[in-house]
Amino acid sequence: MVGDSLARALLVAAALAVLVCVDLGLRARTACHEGEKYLLWHRRRDLQREEWDAWLRREESRLGLEAASGKIAEPERRLRALLARAERDERVAENPLKYAVRWFETARQFSPPPTPWSRRAAARLGEAKALWRRELAAAGVDPDAYRYE
């Protein structure tokens, strides 16, 4: 009786450990992909603009539908559309390297156990940090004093 309970508890603990490892791996993969996206946006700023322009079109379309259905009044729609355009402009102006560094750091933290994604993120983190530090220095900002938290 006690042996069965112990075996069952060990089986549950092992299953839980496997689920935790899978979850960490999936989170590391997602964070690594985000870091890769922002690193690509650094190299191809047009892709960053395209992404946020598409987001703005979706927002404006959604707001138009809400106004047409009577959920919001037209002045409210115009105000929200103006805020959405301001948000898009801010997102396009942001430095994607800052986010690449943050996402690669996040992916690296999703271990142990080490996953291919956390190892890849750790490798890419050095590249992203070096690029970011160079950009900060070129802008006259001390990279060691800069905090993004």
XYZ file of N, CA and C in Angstrom:
447
model
N 0.824 -1.187 0.000
C 0.000 0.000 0.000
C 0.871 1.254 0.000
N 1.827 1.321 0.932
C 2.711 2.476 1.006
C 3.600 2.523 -0.233
N 4.027 1.369 -0.714
C 4.864 1.302 -1.908
C 4.132 1.827 -3.125
N 2.819 1.517 -3.226
C 2.026 2.020 -4.351
C 1.894 3.534 -4.283
N 1.674 4.064 -3.104
C 1.547 5.517 -2.942
C 2.855 6.218 -3.291
N 3.952 5.628 -2.855
C 5.256 6.215 -3.151
C 5.540 6.168 -4.649
N 5.242 5.054 -5.278
C 5.454 4.925 -6.723
C 4.595 5.929 -7.482
N 3.368 6.078 -7.050
C 2.460 7.039 -7.696
C 2.972 8.470 -7.515
N 3.459 8.792 -6.317
C 3.989 10.131 -6.052
C 5.229 10.401 -6.902
N 6.088 9.391 -7.035
C 7.279 9.556 -7.871
C 6.906 9.735 -9.339
N 5.907 9.017 -9.789
C 5.446 9.140 -11.173
C 4.871 10.531 -11.428
N 4.086 11.021 -10.493
C 3.516 12.370 -10.625
C 4.631 13.414 -10.620
N 5.614 13.243 -9.735
C 6.734 14.190 -9.671
C 7.536 14.173 -10.970
N 7.757 12.988 -11.525
C 8.498 12.888 -12.787
C 7.718 13.535 -13.924
N 6.408 13.285 -13.963
C 5.576 13.898 -15.006
C 5.582 15.414 -14.877
N 5.507 15.899 -13.659
C 5.536 17.342 -13.429
C 6.878 17.935 -13.869
N 7.969 17.238 -13.573
C 9.294 17.717 -13.982
C 9.401 17.791 -15.502
N 8.854 16.797 -16.186
C 8.860 16.810 -17.656
C 8.051 17.988 -18.176
N 6.877 18.214 -17.592
C 6.042 19.340 -18.028
C 6.740 20.679 -17.805
N 7.422 20.816 -16.686
C 8.157 22.058 -16.402
C 9.263 22.259 -17.435
N 9.990 21.194 -17.759
C 11.063 21.300 -18.752
C 10.512 21.673 -20.124
N 9.401 21.071 -20.508
C 8.777 21.400 -21.796
C 8.326 22.856 -21.796
N 7.704 23.286 -20.703
C 7.247 24.671 -20.607
C 8.422 25.642 -20.723
N 9.502 25.376 -20.018
C 10.679 26.247 -20.091
C 11.248 26.281 -21.504
N 11.270 25.133 -22.157
C 11.769 25.082 -23.531
C 10.914 25.899 -24.478
N 9.592 25.787 -24.331
C 8.692 26.555 -25.198
C 8.803 28.052 -24.934
N 8.939 28.425 -23.677
C 9.099 29.851 -23.352
C 10.425 30.381 -23.892
N 11.479 29.591 -23.777
C 12.783 30.004 -24.311
C 12.708 30.154 -25.825
N 12.017 29.235 -26.486
C 11.872 29.315 -27.945
C 11.139 30.587 -28.349
N 10.034 30.885 -27.671
C 9.262 32.091 -27.981
C 10.104 33.344 -27.765
N 10.803 33.415 -26.643
C 11.629 34.589 -26.352
C 12.775 34.714 -27.353
N 13.369 33.601 -27.737
C 14.459 33.631 -28.714
C 13.944 34.124 -30.066
N 12.775 33.655 -30.474
C 12.183 34.125 -31.737
C 11.921 35.628 -31.695
N 11.443 36.125 -30.567
C 11.217 37.568 -30.434
C 12.542 38.327 -30.548
N 13.573 37.830 -29.902
C 14.887 38.464 -30.007
C 15.386 38.482 -31.440
N 15.193 37.362 -32.142
C 15.593 37.287 -33.553
C 14.820 38.306 -34.385
N 13.530 38.450 -34.091
C 12.706 39.409 -34.837
C 13.240 40.821 -34.655
N 13.528 41.204 -33.426
C 14.024 42.557 -33.177
C 15.425 42.764 -33.751
N 16.251 41.732 -33.737
C 17.574 41.844 -34.351
C 17.437 42.027 -35.865
N 16.503 41.315 -36.463
C 16.230 41.494 -37.892
C 15.716 42.900 -38.162
N 14.851 43.401 -37.296
C 14.331 44.761 -37.462
C 15.459 45.782 -37.386
N 16.494 45.509 -36.601
C 17.638 46.421 -36.559
C 18.297 46.490 -37.936
N 18.424 45.334 -38.573
C 19.078 45.281 -39.883
C 18.174 45.798 -40.998
N 16.877 45.593 -40.837
C 15.899 45.978 -41.862
C 14.785 46.775 -41.200
N 15.026 48.068 -41.005
C 14.056 48.915 -40.310
C 12.734 48.992 -41.065
N 12.764 48.751 -42.383
C 11.523 48.767 -43.154
C 10.563 47.680 -42.675
N 11.093 46.557 -42.206
C 10.229 45.484 -41.697
C 9.535 45.904 -40.408
N 10.243 46.655 -39.584
C 9.640 47.157 -38.347
C 8.485 48.095 -38.690
N 8.713 48.997 -39.642
C 7.657 49.928 -40.046
C 6.476 49.166 -40.648
N 6.745 48.182 -41.500
C 5.660 47.402 -42.103
C 4.815 46.712 -41.039
N 5.476 46.145 -40.045
C 4.761 45.452 -38.959
C 3.820 46.406 -38.234
N 4.333 47.576 -37.866
C 3.511 48.516 -37.107
C 2.486 49.224 -37.982
N 2.779 49.399 -39.270
C 1.763 49.944 -40.182
C 0.594 48.968 -40.308
N 0.898 47.670 -40.399
C -0.164 46.656 -40.471
C -0.979 46.654 -39.178
N -0.306 46.787 -38.047
C -1.011 46.859 -36.764
C -1.950 48.052 -36.751
N -1.469 49.206 -37.242
C -2.297 50.411 -37.264
C -3.517 50.222 -38.164
N -3.335 49.600 -39.313
C -4.485 49.346 -40.202
C -5.530 48.470 -39.511
N -5.073 47.442 -38.788
C -6.016 46.575 -38.065
C -6.755 47.358 -36.985
N -6.026 48.200 -36.261
C -6.650 49.012 -35.205
C -7.678 49.969 -35.789
N -7.313 50.659 -36.861
C -8.234 51.609 -37.479
C -9.460 50.898 -38.034
N -9.270 49.712 -38.588
C -10.399 48.930 -39.091
C -11.323 48.516 -37.944
N -10.724 48.044 -36.853
C -11.521 47.638 -35.687
C -12.297 48.823 -35.125
N -11.639 49.970 -35.039
C -12.312 51.169 -34.533
C -13.438 51.602 -35.468
N -13.219 51.482 -36.765
C -14.267 51.810 -37.729
C -15.479 50.916 -37.566
N -15.248 49.633 -37.348
C -16.356 48.695 -37.134
C -17.099 49.012 -35.840
N -16.359 49.352 -34.797
C -17.004 49.700 -33.529
C -17.844 50.965 -33.674
N -17.347 51.930 -34.424
C -18.108 53.170 -34.634
C -19.342 52.900 -35.493
N -19.180 52.072 -36.516
C -20.307 51.766 -37.404
C -21.405 50.998 -36.673
N -21.017 50.167 -35.710
C -22.012 49.388 -34.970
C -22.608 50.168 -33.805
N -22.089 51.355 -33.542
C -22.621 52.177 -32.467
C -22.000 51.921 -31.107
N -20.977 51.072 -31.050
C -20.328 50.795 -29.765
C -19.567 52.013 -29.247
N -19.006 52.785 -30.171
C -18.328 54.022 -29.785
C -18.796 55.138 -30.716
N -18.748 56.362 -30.210
C -19.147 57.518 -31.014
C -17.990 57.924 -31.928
N -18.303 58.681 -32.955
C -17.290 59.099 -33.926
C -16.154 59.910 -33.292
N -16.446 60.862 -32.392
C -15.322 61.574 -31.758
C -14.391 60.623 -30.991
N -14.973 59.623 -30.354
C -14.172 58.620 -29.631
C -13.313 57.830 -30.620
N -13.879 57.452 -31.759
C -13.130 56.711 -32.775
C -11.944 57.532 -33.268
N -12.182 58.820 -33.542
C -11.100 59.683 -34.027
C -9.988 59.810 -32.984
N -10.371 59.968 -31.723
C -9.378 60.088 -30.652
C -8.560 58.800 -30.521
N -9.240 57.670 -30.517
C -8.529 56.391 -30.402
C -7.627 56.143 -31.611
N -8.084 56.543 -32.792
C -7.255 56.389 -33.993
C -6.012 57.275 -33.897
N -6.181 58.476 -33.373
C -5.046 59.381 -33.185
C -4.042 58.782 -32.196
N -4.545 58.208 -31.115
C -3.667 57.564 -30.131
C -2.954 56.354 -30.738
N -3.668 55.597 -31.565
C -3.057 54.436 -32.218
C -1.939 54.878 -33.163
N -2.161 55.956 -33.910
C -1.110 56.471 -34.800
C 0.106 56.929 -33.989
N -0.135 57.579 -32.855
C 0.977 58.015 -32.000
C 1.743 56.806 -31.464
N 1.016 55.759 -31.081
C 1.676 54.548 -30.591
C 2.507 53.907 -31.690
N 1.947 53.843 -32.904
C 2.700 53.283 -34.031
C 3.973 54.090 -34.271
N 3.855 55.412 -34.277
C 5.026 56.259 -34.513
C 6.097 56.031 -33.448
N 5.665 55.886 -32.200
C 6.606 55.645 -31.111
C 7.284 54.290 -31.269
N 6.512 53.274 -31.620
C 7.072 51.922 -31.789
C 8.070 51.870 -32.945
N 7.764 52.590 -34.019
C 8.662 52.607 -35.176
C 9.961 53.335 -34.834
N 9.872 54.361 -33.992
C 11.053 55.152 -33.633
C 11.941 54.447 -32.606
N 11.408 53.462 -31.895
C 12.183 52.787 -30.856
C 13.328 51.980 -31.459
N 14.394 51.857 -30.681
C 15.553 51.090 -31.107
C 15.276 49.603 -30.891
N 15.232 48.814 -31.966
C 14.927 47.391 -31.801
C 16.021 46.611 -31.082
N 17.240 47.129 -31.058
C 18.313 46.402 -30.374
C 18.057 46.290 -28.879
N 17.468 47.321 -28.298
C 17.141 47.282 -26.872
C 16.227 46.088 -26.587
N 15.254 45.871 -27.457
C 14.320 44.766 -27.269
C 14.961 43.425 -27.610
N 15.845 43.407 -28.596
C 16.550 42.163 -28.916
C 17.355 41.700 -27.705
N 18.074 42.630 -27.083
C 18.867 42.290 -25.897
C 17.958 41.757 -24.796
N 16.858 42.444 -24.552
C 15.943 42.045 -23.481
C 15.358 40.649 -23.744
N 14.932 40.387 -24.994
C 14.345 39.079 -25.302
C 15.387 37.967 -25.236
N 16.605 38.221 -25.703
C 17.645 37.195 -25.606
C 18.003 36.923 -24.145
N 18.040 37.964 -23.313
C 18.281 37.751 -21.882
C 17.170 36.902 -21.277
N 15.944 37.186 -21.669
C 14.806 36.423 -21.154
C 14.908 34.963 -21.569
N 15.216 34.712 -22.838
C 15.326 33.328 -23.325
C 16.440 32.586 -22.605
N 17.531 33.268 -22.350
C 18.660 32.641 -21.663
C 18.285 32.243 -20.239
N 17.397 33.014 -19.631
C 17.004 32.739 -18.250
C 16.077 31.531 -18.130
N 15.495 31.080 -19.231
C 14.592 29.932 -19.171
C 15.385 28.629 -19.197
N 16.294 28.482 -18.271
C 17.021 27.249 -18.070
C 17.545 27.294 -16.639
N 17.811 26.251 -15.936
C 17.957 24.904 -16.427
C 16.605 24.226 -16.647
N 16.586 23.211 -17.378
C 17.700 22.627 -18.114
C 18.029 23.474 -19.331
N 19.281 23.444 -19.761
C 19.630 24.180 -20.970
C 18.846 23.615 -22.157
N 18.357 24.509 -22.975
C 17.640 24.099 -24.183
C 18.402 24.648 -25.380
N 18.134 24.118 -26.563
C 18.778 24.703 -27.748
C 18.474 26.192 -27.874
N 17.274 26.576 -27.430
C 16.869 27.978 -27.562
C 17.578 28.867 -26.559
N 17.754 28.392 -25.339
C 18.465 29.215 -24.352
C 19.940 29.333 -24.729
N 20.513 28.266 -25.300
C 21.909 28.335 -25.752
C 22.043 29.279 -26.946
N 21.091 29.202 -27.868
C 21.125 30.090 -29.038
C 20.977 31.546 -28.599
N 20.066 31.786 -27.668
C 19.855 33.151 -27.175
C 21.116 33.679 -26.503
N 21.784 32.842 -25.727
C 23.016 33.275 -25.063
C 24.070 33.656 -26.096
N 24.144 32.893 -27.183
C 25.112 33.201 -28.236
C 24.753 34.501 -28.953
N 23.471 34.707 -29.232
C 23.037 35.907 -29.956
C 23.045 37.146 -29.063
N 22.962 36.942 -27.764
C 22.942 38.064 -26.829
C 24.212 38.903 -26.940
N 25.350 38.254 -27.064
C 26.609 38.989 -27.191
C 26.617 39.893 -28.411
N 26.148 39.371 -29.531
C 26.085 40.165 -30.762
C 25.149 41.360 -30.599
N 23.967 41.105 -30.057
C 22.977 42.178 -29.899
C 23.479 43.242 -28.927
N 24.093 42.815 -27.823
C 24.612 43.783 -26.847
C 25.716 44.644 -27.455
N 26.607 44.025 -28.220
C 27.701 44.783 -28.834
C 27.150 45.826 -29.802
N 26.184 45.435 -30.617
C 25.572 46.386 -31.553
C 24.883 47.517 -30.804
N 24.164 47.160 -29.754
C 23.418 48.158 -28.993
C 24.362 49.132 -28.296
N 25.425 48.596 -27.689
C 26.395 49.451 -27.009
C 27.051 50.413 -28.003
N 27.336 49.913 -29.219
C 27.920 50.772 -30.244
C 26.976 51.911 -30.610
N 25.687 51.590 -30.751
C 24.707 52.631 -31.087
C 24.565 53.649 -29.959
N 24.554 53.176 -28.727
C 24.467 54.105 -27.595
C 25.682 55.029 -27.569
N 26.865 54.459 -27.743
C 28.089 55.267 -27.725
C 28.081 56.283 -28.863
N 27.606 55.876 -30.041
C 27.537 56.796 -31.183
C 26.571 57.944 -30.915
N 25.548 57.680 -30.096
C 24.571 58.724 -29.760
C 25.033 59.572 -28.573
N 26.233 59.268 -28.048
C 26.756 60.043 -26.930
C 26.239 59.600 -25.577
N 25.688 58.393 -25.507
C 25.166 57.861 -24.245
C 26.169 56.844 -23.709
N 26.498 56.960 -22.439
C 27.409 56.004 -21.815
C 26.691 54.661 -21.694
N 27.148 53.648 -22.431
C 26.458 52.348 -22.392
C 26.407 51.722 -21.000
N 27.419 51.995 -20.175
C 27.443 51.406 -18.831
C 26.443 52.070 -17.896
N 26.096 53.319 -18.180
C 25.154 54.050 -17.329
C 23.716 53.880 -17.798
N 23.523 53.356 -19.015
C 22.172 53.247 -19.573
C 21.439 52.058 -18.963
N 20.216 52.288 -18.550
C 19.360 51.222 -18.008
C 18.066 51.199 -18.801
N 17.604 50.016 -19.120
C 16.348 49.907 -19.861
C 15.251 49.266 -19.044
N 15.487 49.042 -17.770
C 14.475 48.417 -16.930
C 13.396 49.392 -16.571
